[in-house]
Short mmCIF file of C-alpha atoms (C1' of nucleotides) in Angstrom, two decimals:
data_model
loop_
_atom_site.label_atom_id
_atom_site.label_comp_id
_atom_site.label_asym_id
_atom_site.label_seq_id
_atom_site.Cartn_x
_atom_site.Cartn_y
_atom_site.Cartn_z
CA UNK A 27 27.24 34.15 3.62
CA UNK A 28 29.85 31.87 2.36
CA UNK A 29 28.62 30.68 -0.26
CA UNK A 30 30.88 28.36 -2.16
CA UNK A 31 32.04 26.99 1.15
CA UNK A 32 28.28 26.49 2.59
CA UNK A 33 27.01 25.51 -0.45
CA UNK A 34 28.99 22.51 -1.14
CA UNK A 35 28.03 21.56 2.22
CA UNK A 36 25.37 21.63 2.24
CA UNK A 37 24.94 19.53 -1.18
CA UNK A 38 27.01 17.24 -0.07
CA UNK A 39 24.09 17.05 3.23
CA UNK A 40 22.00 16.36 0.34
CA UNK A 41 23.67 13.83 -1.67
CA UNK A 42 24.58 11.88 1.80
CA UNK A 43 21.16 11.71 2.70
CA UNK A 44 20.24 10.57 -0.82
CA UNK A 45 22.83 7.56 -1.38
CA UNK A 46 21.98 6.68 2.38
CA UNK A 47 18.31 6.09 1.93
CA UNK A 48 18.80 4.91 -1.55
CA UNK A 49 21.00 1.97 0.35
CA UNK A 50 17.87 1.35 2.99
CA UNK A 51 14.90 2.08 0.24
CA UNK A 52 16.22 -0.58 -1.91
CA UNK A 53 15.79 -2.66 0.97
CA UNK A 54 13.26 -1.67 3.20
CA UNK A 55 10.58 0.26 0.60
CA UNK A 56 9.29 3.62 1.06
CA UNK A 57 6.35 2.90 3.40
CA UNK A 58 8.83 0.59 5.22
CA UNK A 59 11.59 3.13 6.19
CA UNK A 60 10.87 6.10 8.70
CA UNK A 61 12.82 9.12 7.99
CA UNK A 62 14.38 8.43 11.00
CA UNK A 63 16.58 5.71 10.04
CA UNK A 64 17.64 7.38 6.94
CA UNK A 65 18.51 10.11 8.62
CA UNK A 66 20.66 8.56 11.64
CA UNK A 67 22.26 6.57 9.06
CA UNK A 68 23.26 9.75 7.07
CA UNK A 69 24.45 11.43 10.19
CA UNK A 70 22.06 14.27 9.71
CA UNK A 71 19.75 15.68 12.05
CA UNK A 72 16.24 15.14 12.27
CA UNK A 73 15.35 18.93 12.32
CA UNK A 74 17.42 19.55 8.80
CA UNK A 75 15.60 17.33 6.66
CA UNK A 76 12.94 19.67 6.15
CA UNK A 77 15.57 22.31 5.42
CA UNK A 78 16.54 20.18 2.41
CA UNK A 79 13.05 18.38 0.94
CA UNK A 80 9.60 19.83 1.39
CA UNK A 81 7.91 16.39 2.82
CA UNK A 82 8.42 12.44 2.49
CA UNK A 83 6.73 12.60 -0.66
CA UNK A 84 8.94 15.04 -2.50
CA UNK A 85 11.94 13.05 -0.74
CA UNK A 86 10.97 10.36 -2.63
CA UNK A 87 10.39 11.78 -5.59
CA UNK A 88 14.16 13.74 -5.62
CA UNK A 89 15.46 10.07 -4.61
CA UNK A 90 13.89 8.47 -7.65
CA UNK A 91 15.04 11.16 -9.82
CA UNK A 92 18.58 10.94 -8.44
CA UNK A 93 18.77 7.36 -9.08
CA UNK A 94 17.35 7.41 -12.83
CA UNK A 95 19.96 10.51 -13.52
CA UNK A 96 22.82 8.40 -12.11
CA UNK A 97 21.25 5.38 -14.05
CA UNK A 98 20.65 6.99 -17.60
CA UNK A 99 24.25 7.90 -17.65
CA UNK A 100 25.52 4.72 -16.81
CA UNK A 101 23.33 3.25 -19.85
CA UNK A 102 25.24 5.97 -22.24
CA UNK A 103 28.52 4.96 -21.09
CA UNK A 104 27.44 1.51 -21.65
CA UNK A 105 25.84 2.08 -25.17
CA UNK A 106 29.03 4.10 -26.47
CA UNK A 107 32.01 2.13 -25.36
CA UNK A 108 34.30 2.40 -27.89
CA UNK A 109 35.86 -1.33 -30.49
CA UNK A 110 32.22 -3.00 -29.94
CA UNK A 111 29.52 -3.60 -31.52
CA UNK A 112 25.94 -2.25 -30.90
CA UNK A 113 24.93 -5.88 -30.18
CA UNK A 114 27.90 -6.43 -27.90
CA UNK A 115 27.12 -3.23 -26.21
CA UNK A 116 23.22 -4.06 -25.19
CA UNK A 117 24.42 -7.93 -24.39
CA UNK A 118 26.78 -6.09 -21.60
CA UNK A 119 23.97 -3.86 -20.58
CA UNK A 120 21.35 -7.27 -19.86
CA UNK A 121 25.11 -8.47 -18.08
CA UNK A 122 25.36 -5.33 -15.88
CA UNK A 123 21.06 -5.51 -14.88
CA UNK A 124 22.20 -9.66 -14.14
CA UNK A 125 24.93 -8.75 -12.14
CA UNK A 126 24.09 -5.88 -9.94
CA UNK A 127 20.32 -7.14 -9.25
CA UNK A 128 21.71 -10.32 -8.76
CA UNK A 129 24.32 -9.37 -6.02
CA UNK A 130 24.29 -9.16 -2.32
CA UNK A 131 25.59 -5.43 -3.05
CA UNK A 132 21.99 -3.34 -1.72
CA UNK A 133 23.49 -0.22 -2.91
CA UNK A 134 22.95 -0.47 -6.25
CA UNK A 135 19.44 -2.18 -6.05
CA UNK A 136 17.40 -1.20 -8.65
CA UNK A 137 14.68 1.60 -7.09
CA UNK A 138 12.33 0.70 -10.07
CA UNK A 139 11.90 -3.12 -9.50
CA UNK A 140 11.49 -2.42 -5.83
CA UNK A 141 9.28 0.76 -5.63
CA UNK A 142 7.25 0.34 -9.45
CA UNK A 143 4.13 -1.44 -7.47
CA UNK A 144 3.96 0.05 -4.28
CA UNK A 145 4.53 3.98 -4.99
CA UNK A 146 2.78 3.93 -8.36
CA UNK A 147 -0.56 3.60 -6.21
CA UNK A 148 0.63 5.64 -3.33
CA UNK A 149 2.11 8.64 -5.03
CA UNK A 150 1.34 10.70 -8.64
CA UNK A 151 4.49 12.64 -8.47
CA UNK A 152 6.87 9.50 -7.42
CA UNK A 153 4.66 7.67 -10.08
CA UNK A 154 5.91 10.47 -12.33
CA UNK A 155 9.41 9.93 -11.72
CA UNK A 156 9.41 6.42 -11.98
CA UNK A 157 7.56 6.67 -15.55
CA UNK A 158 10.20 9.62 -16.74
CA UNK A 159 12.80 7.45 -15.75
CA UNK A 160 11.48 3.99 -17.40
CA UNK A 161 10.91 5.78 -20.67
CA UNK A 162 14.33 7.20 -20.86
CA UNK A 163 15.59 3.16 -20.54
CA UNK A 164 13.13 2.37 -23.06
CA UNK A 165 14.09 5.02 -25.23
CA UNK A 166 17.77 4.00 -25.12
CA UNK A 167 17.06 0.13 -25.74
CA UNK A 168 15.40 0.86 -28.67
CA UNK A 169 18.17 3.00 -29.95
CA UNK A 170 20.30 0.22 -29.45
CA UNK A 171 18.51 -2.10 -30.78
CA UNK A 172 17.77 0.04 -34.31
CA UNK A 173 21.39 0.53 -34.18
CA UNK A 174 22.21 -2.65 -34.04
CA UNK A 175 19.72 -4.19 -36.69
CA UNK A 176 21.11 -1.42 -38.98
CA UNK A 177 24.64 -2.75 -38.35
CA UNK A 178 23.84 -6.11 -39.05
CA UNK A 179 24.81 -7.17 -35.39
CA UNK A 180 21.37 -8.04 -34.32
CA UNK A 181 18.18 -9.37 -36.24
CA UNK A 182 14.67 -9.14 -35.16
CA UNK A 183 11.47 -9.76 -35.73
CA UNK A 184 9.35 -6.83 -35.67
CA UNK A 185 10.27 -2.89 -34.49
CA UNK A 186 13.19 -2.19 -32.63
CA UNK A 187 10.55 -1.00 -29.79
CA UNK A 188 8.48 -3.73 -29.63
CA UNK A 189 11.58 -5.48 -29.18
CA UNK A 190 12.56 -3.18 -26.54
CA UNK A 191 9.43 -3.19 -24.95
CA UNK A 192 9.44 -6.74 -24.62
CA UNK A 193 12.88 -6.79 -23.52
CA UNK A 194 12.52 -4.91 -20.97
CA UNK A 195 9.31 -6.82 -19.56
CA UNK A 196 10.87 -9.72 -19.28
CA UNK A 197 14.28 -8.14 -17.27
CA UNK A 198 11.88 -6.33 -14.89
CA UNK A 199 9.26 -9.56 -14.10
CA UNK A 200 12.70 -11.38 -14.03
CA UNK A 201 13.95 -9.52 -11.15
CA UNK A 202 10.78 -9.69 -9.38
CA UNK A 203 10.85 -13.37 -9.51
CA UNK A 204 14.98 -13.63 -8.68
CA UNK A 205 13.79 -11.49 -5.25
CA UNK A 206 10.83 -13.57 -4.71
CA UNK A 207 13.00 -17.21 -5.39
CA UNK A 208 16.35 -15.30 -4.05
CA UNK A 209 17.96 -16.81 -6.85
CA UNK A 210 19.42 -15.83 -10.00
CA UNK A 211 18.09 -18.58 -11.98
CA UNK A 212 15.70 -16.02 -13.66
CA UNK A 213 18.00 -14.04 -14.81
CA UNK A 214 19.69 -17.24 -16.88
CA UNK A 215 16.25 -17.13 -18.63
CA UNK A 216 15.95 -13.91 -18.98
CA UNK A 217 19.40 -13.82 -21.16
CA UNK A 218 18.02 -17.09 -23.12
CA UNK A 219 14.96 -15.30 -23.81
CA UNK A 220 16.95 -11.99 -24.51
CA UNK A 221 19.04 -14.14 -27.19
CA UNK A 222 16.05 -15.41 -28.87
CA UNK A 223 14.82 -12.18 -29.55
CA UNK A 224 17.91 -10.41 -30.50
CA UNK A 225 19.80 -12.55 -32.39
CA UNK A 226 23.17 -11.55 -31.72
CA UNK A 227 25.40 -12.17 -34.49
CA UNK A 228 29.49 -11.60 -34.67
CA UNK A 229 30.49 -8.48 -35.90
CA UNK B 7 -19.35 -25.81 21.94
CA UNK B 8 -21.37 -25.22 18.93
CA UNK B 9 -18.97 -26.46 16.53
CA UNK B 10 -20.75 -25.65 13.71
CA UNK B 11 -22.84 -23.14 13.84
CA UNK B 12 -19.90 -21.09 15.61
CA UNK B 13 -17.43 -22.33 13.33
CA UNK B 14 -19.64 -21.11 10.03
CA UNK B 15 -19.80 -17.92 12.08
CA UNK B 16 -15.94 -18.08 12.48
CA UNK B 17 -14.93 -18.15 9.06
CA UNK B 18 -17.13 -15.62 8.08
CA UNK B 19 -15.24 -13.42 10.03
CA UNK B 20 -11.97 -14.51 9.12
CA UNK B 21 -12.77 -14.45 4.78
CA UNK B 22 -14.03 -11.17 5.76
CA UNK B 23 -11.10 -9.80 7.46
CA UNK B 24 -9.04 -11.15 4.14
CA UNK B 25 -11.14 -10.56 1.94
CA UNK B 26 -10.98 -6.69 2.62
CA UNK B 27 -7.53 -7.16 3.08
CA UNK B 28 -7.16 -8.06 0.05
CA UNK B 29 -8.69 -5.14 -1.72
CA UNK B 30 -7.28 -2.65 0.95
CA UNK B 31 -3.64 -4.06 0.62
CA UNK B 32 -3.81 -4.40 -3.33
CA UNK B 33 -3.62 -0.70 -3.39
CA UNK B 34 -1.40 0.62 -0.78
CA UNK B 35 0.27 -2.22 -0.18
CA UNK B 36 1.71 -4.42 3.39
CA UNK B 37 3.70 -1.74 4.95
CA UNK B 38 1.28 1.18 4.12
CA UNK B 39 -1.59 0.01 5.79
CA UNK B 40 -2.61 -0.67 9.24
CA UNK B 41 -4.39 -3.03 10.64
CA UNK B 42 -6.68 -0.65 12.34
CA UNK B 43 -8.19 0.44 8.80
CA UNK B 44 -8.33 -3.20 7.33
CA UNK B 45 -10.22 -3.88 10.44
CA UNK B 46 -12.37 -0.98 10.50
CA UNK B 47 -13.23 -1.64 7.02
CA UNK B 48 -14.33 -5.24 7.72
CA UNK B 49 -16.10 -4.35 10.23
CA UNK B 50 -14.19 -6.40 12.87
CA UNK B 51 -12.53 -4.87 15.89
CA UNK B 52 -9.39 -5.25 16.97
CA UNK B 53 -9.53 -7.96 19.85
CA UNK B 54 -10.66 -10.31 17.26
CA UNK B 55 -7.87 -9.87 14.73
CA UNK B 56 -5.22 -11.56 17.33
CA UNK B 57 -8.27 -14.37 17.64
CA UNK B 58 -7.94 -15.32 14.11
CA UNK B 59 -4.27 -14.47 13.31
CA UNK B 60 -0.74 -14.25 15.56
CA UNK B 61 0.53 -11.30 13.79
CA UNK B 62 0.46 -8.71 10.98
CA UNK B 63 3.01 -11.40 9.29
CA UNK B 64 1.57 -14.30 9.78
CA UNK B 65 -1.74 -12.51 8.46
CA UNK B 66 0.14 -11.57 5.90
CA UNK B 67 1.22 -14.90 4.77
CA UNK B 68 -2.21 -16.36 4.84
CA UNK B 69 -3.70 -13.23 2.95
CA UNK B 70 -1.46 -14.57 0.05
CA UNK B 71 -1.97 -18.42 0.60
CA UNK B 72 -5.64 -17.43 0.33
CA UNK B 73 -4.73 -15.41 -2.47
CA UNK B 74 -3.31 -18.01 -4.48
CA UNK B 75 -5.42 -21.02 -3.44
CA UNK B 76 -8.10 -19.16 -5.74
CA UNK B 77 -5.94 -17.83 -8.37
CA UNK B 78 -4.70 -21.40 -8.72
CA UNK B 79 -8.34 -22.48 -8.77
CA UNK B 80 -9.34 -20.17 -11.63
CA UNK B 81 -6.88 -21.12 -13.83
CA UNK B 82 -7.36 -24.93 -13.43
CA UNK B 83 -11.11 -23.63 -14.65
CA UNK B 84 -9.42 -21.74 -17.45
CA UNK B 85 -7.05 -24.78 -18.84
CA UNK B 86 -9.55 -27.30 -18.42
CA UNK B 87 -12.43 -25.35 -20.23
CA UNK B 88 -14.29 -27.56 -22.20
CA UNK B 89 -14.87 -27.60 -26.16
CA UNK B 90 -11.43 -25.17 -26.12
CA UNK B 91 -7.82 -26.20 -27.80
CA UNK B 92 -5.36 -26.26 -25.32
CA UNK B 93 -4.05 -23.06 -27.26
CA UNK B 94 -7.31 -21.39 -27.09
CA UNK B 95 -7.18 -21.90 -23.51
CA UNK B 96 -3.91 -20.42 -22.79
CA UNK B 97 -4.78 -17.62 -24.48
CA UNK B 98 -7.73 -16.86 -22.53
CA UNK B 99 -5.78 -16.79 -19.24
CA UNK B 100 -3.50 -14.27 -20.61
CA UNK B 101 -6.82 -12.03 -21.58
CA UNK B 102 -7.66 -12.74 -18.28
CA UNK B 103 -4.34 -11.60 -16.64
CA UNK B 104 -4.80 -8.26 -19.07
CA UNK B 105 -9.06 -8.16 -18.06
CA UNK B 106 -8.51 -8.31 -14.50
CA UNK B 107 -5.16 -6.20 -13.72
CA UNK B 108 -6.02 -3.40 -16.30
CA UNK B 109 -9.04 -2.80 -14.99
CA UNK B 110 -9.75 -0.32 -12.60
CA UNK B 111 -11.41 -3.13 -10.17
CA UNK B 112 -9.14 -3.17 -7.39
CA UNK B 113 -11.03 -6.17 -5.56
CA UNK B 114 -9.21 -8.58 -7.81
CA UNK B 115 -5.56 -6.73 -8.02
CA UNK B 116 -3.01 -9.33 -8.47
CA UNK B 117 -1.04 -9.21 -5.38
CA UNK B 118 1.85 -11.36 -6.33
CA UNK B 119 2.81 -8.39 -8.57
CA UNK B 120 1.86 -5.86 -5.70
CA UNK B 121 3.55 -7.36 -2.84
CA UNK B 122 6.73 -9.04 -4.34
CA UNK B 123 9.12 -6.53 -4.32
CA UNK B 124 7.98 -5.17 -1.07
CA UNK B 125 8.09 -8.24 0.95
CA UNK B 126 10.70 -10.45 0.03
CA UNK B 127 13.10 -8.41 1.50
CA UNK B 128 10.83 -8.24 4.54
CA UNK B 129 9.38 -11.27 5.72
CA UNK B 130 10.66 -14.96 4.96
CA UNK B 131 7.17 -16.00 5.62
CA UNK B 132 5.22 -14.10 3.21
CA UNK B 133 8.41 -14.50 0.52
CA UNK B 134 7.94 -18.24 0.55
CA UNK B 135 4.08 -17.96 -0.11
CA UNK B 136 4.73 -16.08 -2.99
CA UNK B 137 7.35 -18.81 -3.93
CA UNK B 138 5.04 -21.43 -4.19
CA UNK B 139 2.15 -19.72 -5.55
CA UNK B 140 4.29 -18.30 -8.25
CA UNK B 141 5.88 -22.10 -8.98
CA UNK B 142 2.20 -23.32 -9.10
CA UNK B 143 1.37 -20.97 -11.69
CA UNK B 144 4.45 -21.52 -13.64
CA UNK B 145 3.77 -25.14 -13.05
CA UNK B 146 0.27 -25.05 -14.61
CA UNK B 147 1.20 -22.71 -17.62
CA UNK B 148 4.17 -24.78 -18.26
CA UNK B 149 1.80 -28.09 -18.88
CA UNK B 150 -0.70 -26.31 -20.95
CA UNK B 151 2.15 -25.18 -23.02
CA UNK B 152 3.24 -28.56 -23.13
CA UNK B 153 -0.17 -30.07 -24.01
CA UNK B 154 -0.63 -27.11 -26.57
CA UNK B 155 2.50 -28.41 -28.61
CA UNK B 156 1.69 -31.96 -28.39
CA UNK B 157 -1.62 -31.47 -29.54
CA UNK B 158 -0.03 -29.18 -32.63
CA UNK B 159 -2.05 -26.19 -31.43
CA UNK B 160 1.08 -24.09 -30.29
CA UNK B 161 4.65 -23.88 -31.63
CA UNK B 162 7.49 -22.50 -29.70
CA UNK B 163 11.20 -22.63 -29.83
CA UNK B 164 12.70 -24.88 -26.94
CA UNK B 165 11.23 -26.05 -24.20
CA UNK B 166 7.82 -25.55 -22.59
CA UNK B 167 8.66 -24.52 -19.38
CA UNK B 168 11.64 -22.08 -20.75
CA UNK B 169 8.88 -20.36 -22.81
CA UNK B 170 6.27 -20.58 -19.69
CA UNK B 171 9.09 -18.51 -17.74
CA UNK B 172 9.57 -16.28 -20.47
CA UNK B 173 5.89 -15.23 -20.66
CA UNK B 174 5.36 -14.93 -17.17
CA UNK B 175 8.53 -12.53 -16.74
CA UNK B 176 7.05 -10.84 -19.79
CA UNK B 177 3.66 -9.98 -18.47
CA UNK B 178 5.03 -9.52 -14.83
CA UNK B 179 6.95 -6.71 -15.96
CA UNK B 180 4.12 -5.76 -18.12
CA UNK B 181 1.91 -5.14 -15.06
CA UNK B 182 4.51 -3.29 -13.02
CA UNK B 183 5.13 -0.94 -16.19
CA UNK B 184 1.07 -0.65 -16.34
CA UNK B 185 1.07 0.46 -13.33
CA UNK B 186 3.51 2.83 -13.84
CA UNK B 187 2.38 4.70 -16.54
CA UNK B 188 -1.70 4.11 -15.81
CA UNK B 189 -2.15 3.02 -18.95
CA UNK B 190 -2.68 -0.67 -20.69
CA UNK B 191 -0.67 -0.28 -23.47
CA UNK B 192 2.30 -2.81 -21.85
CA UNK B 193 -0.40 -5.82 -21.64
CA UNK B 194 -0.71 -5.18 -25.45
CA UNK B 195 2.38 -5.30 -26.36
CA UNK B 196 2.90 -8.52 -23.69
CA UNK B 197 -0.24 -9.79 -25.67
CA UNK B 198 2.00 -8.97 -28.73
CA UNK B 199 5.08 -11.16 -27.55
CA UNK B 200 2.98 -13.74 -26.27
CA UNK B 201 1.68 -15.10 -30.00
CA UNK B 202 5.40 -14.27 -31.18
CA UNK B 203 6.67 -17.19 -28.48
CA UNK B 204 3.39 -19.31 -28.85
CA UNK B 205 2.44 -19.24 -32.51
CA UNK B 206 -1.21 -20.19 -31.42
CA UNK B 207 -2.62 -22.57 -34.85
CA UNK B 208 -6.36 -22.56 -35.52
CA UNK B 209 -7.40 -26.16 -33.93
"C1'" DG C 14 29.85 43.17 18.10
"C1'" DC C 15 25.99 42.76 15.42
"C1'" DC C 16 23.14 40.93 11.86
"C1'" DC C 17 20.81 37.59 9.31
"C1'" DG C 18 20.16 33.63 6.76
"C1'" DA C 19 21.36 28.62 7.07
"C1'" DT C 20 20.82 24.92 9.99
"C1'" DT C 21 19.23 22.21 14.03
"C1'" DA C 22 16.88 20.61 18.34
"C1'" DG C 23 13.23 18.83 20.04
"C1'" DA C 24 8.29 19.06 20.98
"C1'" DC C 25 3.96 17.69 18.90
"C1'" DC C 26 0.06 14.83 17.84
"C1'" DG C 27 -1.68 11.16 15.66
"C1'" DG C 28 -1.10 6.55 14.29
"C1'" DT C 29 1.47 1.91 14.69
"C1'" DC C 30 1.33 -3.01 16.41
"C1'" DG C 31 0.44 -5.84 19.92
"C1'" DT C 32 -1.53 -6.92 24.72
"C1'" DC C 33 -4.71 -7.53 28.06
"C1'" DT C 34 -8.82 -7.76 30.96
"C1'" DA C 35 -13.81 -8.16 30.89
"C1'" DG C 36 -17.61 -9.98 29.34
"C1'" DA C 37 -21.14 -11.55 25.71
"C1'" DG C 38 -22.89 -15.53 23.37
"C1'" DG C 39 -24.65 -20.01 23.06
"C1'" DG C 40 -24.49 -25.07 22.87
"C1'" DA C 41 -23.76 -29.23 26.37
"C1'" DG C 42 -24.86 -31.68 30.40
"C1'" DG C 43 -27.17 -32.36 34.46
"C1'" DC D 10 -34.20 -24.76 33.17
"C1'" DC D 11 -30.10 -23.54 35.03
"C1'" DT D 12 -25.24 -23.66 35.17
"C1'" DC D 13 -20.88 -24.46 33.08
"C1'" DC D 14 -17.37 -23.44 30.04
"C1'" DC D 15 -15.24 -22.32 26.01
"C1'" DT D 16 -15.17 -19.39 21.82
"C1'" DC D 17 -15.15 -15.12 20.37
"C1'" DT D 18 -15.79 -9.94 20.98
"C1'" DA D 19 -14.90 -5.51 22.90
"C1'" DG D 20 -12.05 -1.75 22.94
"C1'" DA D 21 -8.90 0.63 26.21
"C1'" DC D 22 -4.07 0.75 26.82
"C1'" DG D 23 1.18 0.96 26.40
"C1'" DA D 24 5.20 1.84 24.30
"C1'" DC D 25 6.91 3.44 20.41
"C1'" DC D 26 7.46 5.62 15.98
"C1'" DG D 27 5.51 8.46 12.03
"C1'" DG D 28 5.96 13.07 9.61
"C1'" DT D 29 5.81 18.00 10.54
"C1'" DC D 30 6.69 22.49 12.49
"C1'" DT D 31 8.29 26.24 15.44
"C1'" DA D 32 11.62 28.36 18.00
"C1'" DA D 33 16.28 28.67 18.96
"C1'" DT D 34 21.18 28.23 17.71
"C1'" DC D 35 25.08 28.68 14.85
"C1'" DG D 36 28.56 31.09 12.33
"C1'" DG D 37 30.35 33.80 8.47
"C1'" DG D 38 30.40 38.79 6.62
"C1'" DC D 39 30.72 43.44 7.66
#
DNA sequence: GCCCGATTAGACCGGTCGTCTAGAGGGAGG
DNA sequence: CCTCCCTCTAGACGACCGGTCTAATCGGGC
């Protein structure tokens, strides 16, 4: 059988065809994109995607699940970098959102912002993913944010998930509005706004 | 010719083609639907549509200018509601917002939150439609901010149009997460923020 | 050399947008 | 009252692309 060997293969089948159509969903949508073009782009053949997800819809769902996986971790990397404070930490994560949704770079688009309104209505189990995912964010800002008000760092008026809540809100209708203007002024407001409510004080 | 009987006749056809657009596309969106269906539902068949519109795009890009020429309507009628502070006022249109897209009434689905994400990166058309109906509405909440404060009904920090941003990000991002997670709990805590960055006064 | 599961090729059918030809409808003008 | 002519309707049609599935191929292990 091969195992190992095949078996990293054919992951790696799996992870190619993943990044690829995360590139061209961030992009395009879900409706938008055939499987075709993903999977010309990926190199793979038509006939094996079916080998590797059951339909579209649980393509979609894996892909959102990927992406939130990849983008949890990257929030606890942010939230634990060592010689900073809590509210230094959660200004670099707002940073990171402004900069990457900001860019020309499509790769690292942010599936949420683009997919939220048009799979929440389309698909329960992509709808699913997309709510796992957004809680897990949600869940971490407000860590942060108690964290920080316990330190001293940050001061707010309120809970720590209202504030997060709220937060959040404002990054996400921010980003719709910086694709919608294709500009990043948004984002400069969303960063006042995120100042106002946060407080940030020296350490 | 029969200008005006036919052209009564005309438009009939063409707010009916839109106007079951409009329901039909607030759910599944630009990309997911076809125009055989939105024609099918209005009742109007196919050789017609290309009588009334060039293409699925340029359709497209008057379903939101139609979109917004009434959205833009109904909130003049909001902010100019007699007997009302201009607070009072403001905060009805953010009930409104909450009424309207928590509901399960899909005829009156915001589509600006909808379609954003999926069409900006699709069609320059349809992206600057939702440009300038966006800037109209941030226009018009901006002034009634503005009028709020002068009149001592409303106190925010800064200045009116940073705070009209803010609020509009807010309950953008709101709606996608309501979507999300099918439930109205992000309009109340947008509801929540909203008096936080308003302080509304008693007239 | 054979087996057998992992992988692929390509057919399949239904739907997509957009086009095009024919003709129905109904006021205007003689 | 009849004809003209333009607006609008009708729906078949083409070329193409969608997701899905079956049947065949591939290639390592024994």
């Amino acid at each position: 059988m091969g195992v190992m060997a095949q078996t990293s293969g054919t992951l790696d089948v799996r992870r190619g065809i993943l990044d690829t159509a995360h590139r061209i969903v961030g992009v395009k949508g879900f409706s938008g994109v055939g499987l075709n073009e993903i999977l010309v782009a990926a190199g793979v053949p038509k006939g094996s995607f079916y080998h590797y997800f059951g339909s579209k819809e649980a393509f979609g769902e894996a892909l959102l699940a990927d992406y939130f996986e990849d983008y949890l971790a990257a929030i606890d990397t942010t939230f634990a970098e060592p010689g900073l404070s809590h509210a230094e930490r959660l200004m670099n994560y707002w940073r990171q959102w402004q900069a990457t949704q900001g860019s020309i770079d499509y790769q690292r688009k942010c599936l949420a912002v683009k997919l939220a309104a048009e799979v929440s209505d389309l698909s329960e189990p992509m709808r699913l993913a997309l709510k796992r995912g957004t809680a897990g964010i949600l869940d971490r800002v407000t860590g942060a944010i108690a964290a920080g008000v316990a330190e001293g760092t940050l001061r707010i008026a309120g809970a720590p998930r209202e504030a997060a809540e709220a937060l959040y809100h404002v990054w996400l209708g921010a980003s719709l509005m910086a694709k919608i203007e294709r500009s990043d002024a948004p984002f400069a407001a969303a960063m006042t706004t995120t100042r106002r409510v946060l407080n940030p004080q020296p350490a």
